[in-house]
Amino acid sequence: MAKYLGLRGETLGRVRILLVVVPSFLLFGYNQSAIGGTLGFASFTKYFPRIDTTNTTGALKAENARTVVAIYTLGCLIGALASISVGNPLGRRRALVTFAIIAAIGLTLQASSFNLAQLVIGRIISGIGVGGVNAVIPVWQAECSKPKNRGKNVVVLGIFIASGIALASWVNFGLSFHQKNSVCWRLPLALPLIFCALICSSAFLFPESPRWLVQKGKLDEAKTVLTILEDTNVESEHVAVELQCLQDAYARQSAREQGFLDLFKPGRQRLLYRTVLSILINFCAQMTGANVITYYGTTIFRQSLGFGPQQASVLAAGLLTWKILAASLAYYFVDRAGRKPLFMIAGFGMGASMMCLAITVSQIQHSGAGAAATFFLFMFMFFFPLGFLGANFLYGTEIAPQELRIHLSAIGTSSHWLFNFVIAEITPIAFTSIGYRYYIVYACTGIAVAPMVYFLFPETNGRSLEEMDRVFSEPEHWWQVTSAARSLPRSVLADVENMDEKVMGGS
């Protein structure tokens, strides 16, 4: 077989998205919502009576629901942090396959469970695998993409996350008509093994990150990979300049002998500032209420809005399918409008939608309030993917220095799962204790996103990954970084990477 399927340039990138990124984030999205739809199945309750959410009420029901959901997010958090010790030593491809195998082991344990202990262990192990995949893929994608289309090449994963979530909802809806057989919950828990198999069989069909190869001193291989990614010849001046820029950037960074703990130290490189931004953007993604709807959509439609079981299931699945549209808009606009405008529009839209949802749910006894609340749920799910279903993972990889990129991606991803864990833990209790007022919390955090992003987050659109070091380190004070991102001229590497392929071909 020809190396890298005989493909080059943008065609190679598209096929990598199809064969690696698609299954990776279908795995992510599917696992995020699959278990929620099986909790109420009669057969599931029969096998796991200790986490029965069908025949329990009040605080006990809340405790049972949050236990099943939360243990998975803890596994994801562990997996994201584990990518720090795996991503750089093994490389992006081998790290990805390692985590996909771990996920497959966990999924197998879940789907074959006959007792609660096995289910819990399977949930944790599959979470470790998914968390690791979630941390590695954005880094690999960002390091193999040009500044002019890096955003859409990473944000595209949001479409697949949304697709995976929607797929799980529809699978569970279809199997809800056959609840007496254990296949109704074993099949949906086993289905993502297909995605793991695709990842493992496809990852090595594509080139390793050229930046990781430079970091490891494999310059000849890095040059070959750059030639293939740029679809030019090995003697190209463009490739020589880009390789030299990558070497120079890594030489400057490696001279500082930085490690993981440096991310939490103040200094001229503003590594602590970058770390805070990576955590904050994932706070915005999680603590604005998206996973309240993802995890408990059916419960919201049934208990908060008063719809029947079948109507609630269809509406919940339809809502998560609707999310795909907005994720597609993010793919179109992220490299045209930039990261910051999408973050701010999404934050304000989510906050406004949550406030309107709180108002309508508080008046649910009135005719038409349920329909109005449903409308605002759909509006929320329109705004959320526009800024926070992929771009949050992208941003952390863009602001990190090369030797700490996998570390900062891991911190951002693990904070994503930490906040996810908080949501899973508090939501059932909050619904039971404060009802519609719970939505007001997310209205406040959503509206706060816009000013936070405007004043604290530098724009990364159009700049090379190495260039962001200048954006953070050249200003006199940390609060001048956002203005520096607007005023600093582009570097040579950014201009080289953004050159049109036709120009390169003619040189």
Coordinates of C-alpha atoms in Angstrom, one line a residue:
M1 CA 0.0 0.0 0.0
A2 CA 1.3 3.5 -0.9
K3 CA 2.4 5.5 2.1
Y4 CA -0.4 7.6 3.6
L5 CA -2.8 6.1 1.1
G6 CA -1.0 7.9 -1.7
L7 CA -2.7 11.1 -0.6
R8 CA -1.2 14.6 -0.1
G9 CA -2.1 18.1 0.9
E10 CA -5.7 19.0 1.7
T11 CA -7.0 15.7 0.4
L12 CA -4.9 13.9 2.9
G13 CA -6.3 16.2 5.6
R14 CA -9.9 15.6 4.6
V15 CA -9.4 11.8 4.7
R16 CA -7.7 12.0 8.1
I17 CA -10.8 13.8 9.4
L18 CA -13.1 11.2 7.9
L19 CA -11.2 8.1 9.2
V20 CA -9.7 9.4 12.5
V21 CA -11.4 12.6 13.7
V22 CA -15.0 11.4 12.9
P23 CA -14.8 8.1 14.9
S24 CA -12.9 9.8 17.7
F25 CA -15.5 12.4 18.4
L26 CA -18.5 10.2 17.6
L27 CA -17.0 8.1 20.4
F28 CA -16.8 11.2 22.6
G29 CA -20.4 12.4 21.8
Y30 CA -22.0 9.0 21.9
N31 CA -20.6 8.0 25.3
Q32 CA -21.6 11.3 26.7
S33 CA -25.3 10.6 26.4
A34 CA -25.7 6.9 25.8
I35 CA -26.0 5.8 29.5
G36 CA -28.7 8.5 30.3
G37 CA -31.2 6.9 27.9
T38 CA -30.7 3.4 29.3
L39 CA -31.2 4.2 33.0
G40 CA -34.9 3.9 32.9
F41 CA -35.1 0.7 30.9
A42 CA -36.8 -2.2 32.8
S43 CA -34.0 -4.7 32.0
F44 CA -31.3 -2.3 33.1
T45 CA -33.1 -1.7 36.4
K46 CA -33.4 -5.5 36.8
Y47 CA -29.7 -6.0 36.5
F48 CA -28.7 -3.0 38.6
P49 CA -31.4 -2.3 41.2
R50 CA -29.0 -0.3 43.4
I51 CA -29.1 2.5 40.7
D52 CA -32.8 2.3 40.0
T53 CA -34.0 5.7 38.7
T54 CA -37.5 4.3 37.6
N55 CA -38.9 3.2 40.9
T56 CA -37.3 5.7 43.2
T57 CA -38.2 9.4 43.9
G58 CA -36.7 12.5 45.4
A59 CA -33.2 12.5 46.8
L60 CA -32.7 8.8 46.3
K61 CA -33.5 9.1 42.6
A62 CA -31.2 12.0 42.3
E63 CA -28.4 10.1 44.0
N64 CA -28.8 7.1 41.7
A65 CA -28.8 9.2 38.5
R66 CA -25.8 11.3 39.4
T67 CA -23.7 8.2 40.4
V68 CA -23.9 6.5 37.0
V69 CA -23.2 9.7 35.1
A70 CA -20.5 11.2 37.3
I71 CA -18.2 8.2 37.5
Y72 CA -17.7 8.3 33.8
T73 CA -16.6 11.9 33.8
L74 CA -14.1 11.2 36.5
G75 CA -12.6 8.6 34.2
C76 CA -12.4 11.1 31.4
L77 CA -10.6 13.6 33.7
I78 CA -8.0 10.9 34.6
G79 CA -7.6 10.1 30.9
A80 CA -7.1 13.7 29.9
L81 CA -4.4 14.1 32.6
A82 CA -2.8 10.9 31.6
S83 CA -2.2 12.2 28.1
I84 CA 0.5 14.4 29.6
S85 CA 2.7 11.4 30.3
V86 CA 1.7 9.6 27.0
G87 CA 1.3 12.3 24.3
N88 CA 4.9 13.5 24.1
P89 CA 6.9 10.3 24.7
L90 CA 4.7 8.2 22.3
G91 CA 3.7 10.8 19.7
R92 CA 0.2 11.8 18.7
R93 CA -0.7 8.6 16.7
R94 CA 0.5 6.0 19.2
A95 CA -1.0 7.9 22.1
L96 CA -4.3 8.1 20.3
V97 CA -4.4 4.3 19.6
T98 CA -3.4 3.6 23.2
F99 CA -6.3 5.5 24.5
A100 CA -8.7 4.0 22.0
I101 CA -7.7 0.5 23.1
I102 CA -8.3 1.5 26.8
A103 CA -11.8 2.9 25.8
A104 CA -12.6 -0.4 24.0
I105 CA -11.7 -2.4 27.1
G106 CA -14.0 -0.3 29.2
L107 CA -16.8 -0.5 26.7
T108 CA -16.6 -4.3 26.6
L109 CA -16.8 -4.4 30.4
Q110 CA -19.8 -2.2 30.4
A111 CA -21.7 -4.0 27.7
S112 CA -21.1 -7.4 29.3
S113 CA -21.9 -6.3 32.9
F114 CA -23.9 -8.6 35.2
N115 CA -23.3 -6.7 38.4
L116 CA -22.8 -3.0 39.4
A117 CA -19.1 -3.3 40.2
Q118 CA -18.3 -4.4 36.7
L119 CA -20.4 -1.6 35.2
V120 CA -18.7 1.0 37.4
I121 CA -15.2 -0.3 36.5
G122 CA -16.1 -0.3 32.8
R123 CA -17.5 3.2 33.0
I124 CA -14.2 4.5 34.6
I125 CA -11.9 2.6 32.2
S126 CA -13.9 3.8 29.1
G127 CA -13.8 7.3 30.5
I128 CA -10.0 7.2 30.8
G129 CA -9.8 6.1 27.1
V130 CA -12.3 8.8 25.9
G131 CA -10.7 11.5 28.0
G132 CA -7.3 10.7 26.4
V133 CA -8.6 10.6 22.9
N134 CA -10.3 13.9 23.6
A135 CA -7.0 15.5 24.7
V136 CA -4.8 14.1 21.9
I137 CA -6.9 14.7 18.7
P138 CA -7.1 18.5 18.9
V139 CA -3.4 18.7 19.3
W140 CA -2.6 16.5 16.4
Q141 CA -5.1 18.3 14.2
A142 CA -3.8 21.8 15.1
E143 CA -0.2 20.8 14.6
C144 CA -0.9 19.5 11.1
S145 CA -3.0 22.4 9.9
K146 CA -2.3 25.9 8.5
P147 CA -3.3 29.0 10.4
K148 CA -5.9 30.0 7.8
N149 CA -7.9 26.8 8.2
R150 CA -6.7 25.4 11.5
G151 CA -9.9 26.5 13.2
K152 CA -12.3 24.6 11.0
N153 CA -10.0 21.6 10.9
V154 CA -10.3 21.3 14.7
V155 CA -13.8 22.8 15.2
V156 CA -15.2 20.2 12.8
L157 CA -15.0 17.8 15.7
G158 CA -17.9 19.7 17.2
I159 CA -20.1 18.4 14.4
F160 CA -19.1 14.9 15.2
I161 CA -19.6 15.3 18.9
A162 CA -23.1 16.6 18.2
S163 CA -23.7 13.7 15.8
G164 CA -22.6 11.2 18.4
I165 CA -24.9 12.6 21.0
A166 CA -27.8 12.6 18.6
L167 CA -27.0 9.1 17.5
A168 CA -27.1 7.8 21.1
S169 CA -30.4 9.5 21.7
W170 CA -32.1 8.0 18.6
V171 CA -30.6 4.5 19.3
N172 CA -32.0 4.6 22.9
F173 CA -35.3 5.9 21.6
G174 CA -35.6 3.0 19.2
L175 CA -34.6 0.4 21.8
S176 CA -37.0 1.8 24.4
F177 CA -39.7 -0.2 22.7
H178 CA -37.9 -3.5 23.6
Q179 CA -37.0 -2.9 27.3
K180 CA -37.5 -6.5 28.6
N181 CA -34.5 -7.9 26.9
S182 CA -31.0 -6.9 28.1
V183 CA -30.0 -6.2 24.5
C184 CA -31.9 -2.9 24.9
W185 CA -29.0 -1.6 27.0
R186 CA -26.1 -3.8 26.1
L187 CA -26.3 -2.9 22.4
P188 CA -26.1 0.8 22.9
L189 CA -23.2 0.5 25.3
A190 CA -21.3 -1.8 22.9
L191 CA -22.0 0.1 19.7
P192 CA -19.0 2.6 20.2
L193 CA -16.6 -0.3 19.9
I194 CA -17.0 0.3 16.2
F195 CA -15.5 3.8 16.6
C196 CA -12.6 2.4 18.6
A197 CA -11.8 -0.1 15.9
L198 CA -11.8 2.6 13.2
I199 CA -9.4 4.7 15.2
C200 CA -7.0 1.9 15.8
S201 CA -7.0 0.7 12.2
S202 CA -6.7 4.2 10.7
A203 CA -4.4 6.3 12.8
F204 CA -1.1 5.0 11.3
L205 CA -2.4 5.6 7.8
F206 CA -1.6 9.3 8.3
P207 CA 1.6 11.2 9.1
E208 CA 2.8 12.1 12.6
S209 CA 2.7 15.8 13.7
P210 CA 5.7 17.6 12.1
R211 CA 6.0 19.7 15.2
W212 CA 6.4 16.6 17.4
L213 CA 8.9 15.2 15.0
V214 CA 11.0 18.4 15.2
Q215 CA 10.7 18.3 19.0
K216 CA 12.1 14.7 19.0
G217 CA 14.9 15.7 16.6
K218 CA 13.5 13.7 13.6
L219 CA 14.2 16.4 11.1
D220 CA 14.3 14.4 7.9
E221 CA 11.0 12.8 8.7
A222 CA 9.6 16.2 9.7
K223 CA 10.7 17.6 6.3
T224 CA 9.1 14.7 4.5
V225 CA 5.8 15.1 6.4
L226 CA 5.8 18.9 5.7
T227 CA 6.3 18.1 2.0
I228 CA 3.3 15.8 2.0
L229 CA 1.1 18.1 4.1
E230 CA 1.9 21.0 1.8
D231 CA 1.7 18.9 -1.4
T232 CA 5.0 20.2 -2.7
N233 CA 8.4 18.8 -3.5
V234 CA 11.1 18.1 -1.0
E235 CA 13.4 20.8 -2.3
S236 CA 10.7 23.5 -1.9
E237 CA 12.0 26.7 -0.4
H238 CA 8.7 27.0 1.5
V239 CA 9.3 23.7 3.3
A240 CA 12.9 24.7 4.2
V241 CA 11.7 28.0 5.7
E242 CA 8.9 26.4 7.6
L243 CA 11.2 23.7 9.0
Q244 CA 13.8 26.2 10.0
C245 CA 11.1 28.3 11.8
L246 CA 9.9 25.3 13.7
Q247 CA 13.5 24.4 14.7
D248 CA 14.2 27.9 15.9
A249 CA 11.0 28.1 17.8
Y250 CA 11.6 24.8 19.5
A251 CA 15.2 25.7 20.3
R252 CA 14.1 28.9 22.0
Q253 CA 11.5 27.0 24.1
S254 CA 13.7 24.0 25.0
A255 CA 16.5 26.3 26.2
R256 CA 14.1 27.3 29.0
E257 CA 13.8 23.6 30.2
Q258 CA 10.1 23.9 30.9
G259 CA 8.1 21.2 32.6
F260 CA 4.5 20.7 33.6
L261 CA 4.8 22.7 36.8
D262 CA 5.9 25.8 34.9
L263 CA 2.4 26.2 33.6
F264 CA 1.4 27.3 37.1
K265 CA 4.3 29.8 37.6
P266 CA 4.1 33.5 36.7
G267 CA 6.7 34.8 34.2
R268 CA 7.4 36.7 31.0
Q269 CA 6.0 33.8 28.9
R270 CA 2.7 34.2 30.8
L271 CA 2.3 30.4 31.1
L272 CA 0.1 30.8 34.2
Y273 CA -2.1 33.2 32.2
R274 CA -2.4 30.7 29.3
T275 CA -3.3 28.0 31.8
V276 CA -6.0 30.1 33.3
L277 CA -7.4 30.9 29.9
S278 CA -7.5 27.2 29.0
I279 CA -9.4 26.4 32.1
L280 CA -11.7 29.4 31.8
I281 CA -12.8 28.6 28.2
N282 CA -13.8 25.1 29.4
F283 CA -15.6 26.6 32.4
C284 CA -17.6 28.7 29.9
A285 CA -18.3 25.5 27.8
Q286 CA -19.6 23.5 30.8
M287 CA -20.9 25.9 33.4
T288 CA -23.4 27.6 31.0
G289 CA -25.7 24.6 31.2
A290 CA -25.2 22.6 28.0
N291 CA -24.7 19.2 29.6
V292 CA -27.6 19.8 31.9
I293 CA -29.7 19.4 28.7
T294 CA -27.5 16.7 27.2
Y295 CA -27.6 14.5 30.2
Y296 CA -31.1 15.2 31.4
G297 CA -33.0 16.4 28.3
T298 CA -35.6 13.7 28.6
T299 CA -36.1 14.5 32.3
I300 CA -36.5 18.2 31.6
F301 CA -39.2 17.6 29.0
R302 CA -41.0 15.1 31.2
Q303 CA -40.7 16.6 34.7
S304 CA -40.2 20.3 34.1
L305 CA -42.3 20.8 31.0
G306 CA -44.9 18.1 31.5
F307 CA -44.6 16.1 28.2
G308 CA -45.4 12.4 28.0
P309 CA -42.7 9.7 27.9
Q310 CA -42.6 9.2 24.1
Q311 CA -43.0 12.9 23.4
A312 CA -40.1 13.7 25.8
S313 CA -37.8 11.1 24.2
V314 CA -38.5 12.4 20.7
L315 CA -38.1 16.1 21.7
A316 CA -34.8 15.3 23.5
A317 CA -33.4 13.4 20.5
G318 CA -34.6 16.1 18.2
L319 CA -33.0 18.8 20.3
L320 CA -29.6 17.0 20.2
T321 CA -29.9 16.5 16.5
W322 CA -30.6 20.3 16.1
K323 CA -27.3 20.9 17.7
I324 CA -25.5 19.6 14.6
L325 CA -26.8 22.6 12.6
A326 CA -25.2 25.1 14.9
A327 CA -21.9 23.1 15.0
S328 CA -21.9 23.3 11.2
L329 CA -22.2 27.1 11.4
A330 CA -19.2 27.2 13.7
Y331 CA -17.2 25.2 11.2
Y332 CA -18.1 27.8 8.5
F333 CA -17.4 30.9 10.6
V334 CA -14.5 30.1 13.0
D335 CA -11.7 31.0 10.5
R336 CA -13.8 33.8 9.0
A337 CA -15.0 35.6 12.1
G338 CA -12.4 34.4 14.5
R339 CA -12.6 32.7 17.9
K340 CA -13.6 35.6 20.1
P341 CA -16.7 36.8 18.3
L342 CA -18.1 33.2 18.3
F343 CA -17.4 32.8 22.0
M344 CA -19.1 36.1 22.8
I345 CA -22.1 35.6 20.6
A346 CA -22.6 32.0 21.9
G347 CA -22.2 33.1 25.6
F348 CA -24.7 35.9 25.4
G349 CA -27.2 33.8 23.4
M350 CA -27.0 30.9 25.9
G351 CA -27.4 33.2 28.8
A352 CA -30.5 34.9 27.3
S353 CA -32.0 31.6 26.4
M354 CA -31.5 30.2 29.9
M355 CA -33.1 33.3 31.4
C356 CA -36.2 33.0 29.1
L357 CA -36.3 29.2 29.9
A358 CA -36.4 30.0 33.7
I359 CA -39.2 32.5 33.1
T360 CA -41.3 30.1 31.0
V361 CA -40.8 27.1 33.3
S362 CA -41.8 29.2 36.3
Q363 CA -45.1 29.8 34.5
I364 CA -45.5 26.2 33.3
Q365 CA -49.1 26.0 34.6
H366 CA -50.2 28.5 31.9
S367 CA -51.2 27.4 28.5
G368 CA -48.4 27.7 25.9
A369 CA -45.6 27.9 28.5
G370 CA -44.3 24.4 27.7
A371 CA -44.1 25.2 24.0
A372 CA -42.3 28.5 24.7
A373 CA -39.8 26.7 27.0
T374 CA -39.2 24.1 24.3
F375 CA -38.4 26.9 21.9
F376 CA -35.8 28.4 24.2
L377 CA -34.2 25.0 24.8
F378 CA -33.8 24.8 21.0
M379 CA -32.4 28.4 20.9
F380 CA -29.9 27.5 23.6
M381 CA -28.8 24.5 21.6
F382 CA -28.4 26.7 18.6
F383 CA -26.0 29.1 20.4
F384 CA -23.9 26.6 22.4
P385 CA -22.2 24.7 19.5
L386 CA -21.5 28.0 17.8
G387 CA -18.7 28.7 20.3
F388 CA -18.3 25.9 22.7
L389 CA -18.5 22.5 21.0
G390 CA -15.0 22.2 19.7
A391 CA -13.5 25.8 19.7
N392 CA -12.9 25.4 23.4
F393 CA -10.5 22.5 22.7
L394 CA -9.0 24.3 19.8
Y395 CA -8.1 27.4 21.9
G396 CA -6.0 25.6 24.4
T397 CA -3.8 24.0 21.7
E398 CA -3.4 27.4 20.0
I399 CA -2.1 29.4 22.9
A400 CA 0.4 26.7 24.2
P401 CA 4.1 26.5 23.5
Q402 CA 5.2 23.4 21.5
E403 CA 6.8 21.4 24.3
L404 CA 3.9 22.1 26.6
R405 CA 1.0 21.9 24.1
I406 CA -0.1 18.4 25.1
H407 CA 0.2 19.5 28.7
L408 CA -2.0 22.5 28.3
S409 CA -4.5 20.6 26.1
A410 CA -4.7 18.0 28.9
I411 CA -5.3 20.7 31.6
G412 CA -8.0 22.3 29.5
T413 CA -9.6 18.9 28.7
S414 CA -9.4 17.7 32.3
S415 CA -11.0 20.9 33.5
H416 CA -13.8 20.3 30.9
W417 CA -14.4 16.9 32.5
L418 CA -14.1 18.3 36.1
F419 CA -16.8 20.9 35.4
N420 CA -18.7 18.1 33.6
F421 CA -18.5 16.1 36.8
V422 CA -19.8 19.0 38.9
I423 CA -22.8 19.3 36.5
A424 CA -23.5 15.6 36.7
E425 CA -23.3 15.7 40.6
I426 CA -25.4 18.8 41.3
T427 CA -28.1 18.8 38.6
P428 CA -30.4 16.0 39.9
I429 CA -30.2 17.6 43.4
A430 CA -30.8 21.1 42.0
F431 CA -33.8 20.1 40.0
T432 CA -35.3 18.5 43.1
S433 CA -34.5 21.4 45.5
I434 CA -34.7 24.7 43.5
G435 CA -36.5 23.7 40.3
Y436 CA -36.7 26.4 37.6
R437 CA -34.3 28.7 39.6
Y438 CA -31.5 26.4 38.6
Y439 CA -31.7 27.8 35.1
I440 CA -31.0 31.3 36.4
V441 CA -27.5 30.2 37.5
Y442 CA -26.6 29.3 34.0
A443 CA -28.2 32.5 32.6
C444 CA -25.8 34.5 34.8
T445 CA -22.7 32.6 33.8
G446 CA -23.7 32.6 30.1
I447 CA -24.1 36.4 30.0
A448 CA -20.8 36.9 31.8
V449 CA -18.9 35.0 29.0
A450 CA -19.0 38.0 26.6
P451 CA -17.1 40.6 28.7
M452 CA -14.8 37.9 30.1
V453 CA -13.7 36.8 26.6
Y454 CA -13.5 40.4 25.3
F455 CA -11.1 41.6 28.0
L456 CA -9.1 38.5 28.7
F457 CA -8.8 36.3 25.6
P458 CA -6.4 37.2 22.8
E459 CA -7.5 36.3 19.2
T460 CA -5.6 33.4 17.7
N461 CA -7.2 33.4 14.2
G462 CA -4.7 33.6 11.4
R463 CA -1.5 33.3 13.5
S464 CA 0.9 30.3 13.5
L465 CA 1.1 28.3 16.7
E466 CA 4.7 29.5 17.3
E467 CA 3.7 33.1 16.8
M468 CA 1.4 33.0 19.8
D469 CA 4.5 32.9 22.0
R470 CA 5.3 36.5 20.9
V471 CA 1.7 37.6 21.5
F472 CA 2.0 36.5 25.2
S473 CA 5.6 37.3 25.9
E474 CA 6.2 40.7 24.2
P475 CA 3.7 42.9 26.0
E476 CA 5.0 44.6 29.2
H477 CA 2.0 43.5 31.3
W478 CA -0.3 40.5 31.1
W479 CA -3.4 42.7 30.6
Q480 CA -1.9 44.0 27.4
V481 CA -1.9 40.6 25.7
T482 CA -5.3 41.0 24.1
S483 CA -4.4 44.3 22.5
A484 CA -1.0 42.8 21.3
A485 CA -2.9 40.1 19.5
R486 CA -4.6 42.8 17.5
S487 CA -1.6 45.0 16.8
L488 CA 1.5 42.7 16.4
P489 CA 2.3 42.0 12.7
R490 CA 2.3 38.4 11.5
S491 CA 5.5 36.4 11.7
V492 CA 7.3 34.9 8.7
L493 CA 6.1 31.4 9.6
A494 CA 2.4 32.5 9.6
D495 CA 2.9 34.1 6.2
V496 CA 4.7 31.0 4.9
E497 CA 2.1 28.6 6.3
N498 CA -0.7 30.6 4.8
M499 CA 0.8 30.8 1.3
D500 CA -1.5 29.6 -1.5
E501 CA -0.6 26.1 -2.7
K502 CA -0.6 27.4 -6.3
V503 CA 2.1 29.9 -5.5
M504 CA 4.2 27.2 -3.8
G505 CA 3.8 25.0 -6.7
G506 CA 5.0 27.6 -9.1
S507 CA 8.1 28.5 -7.1

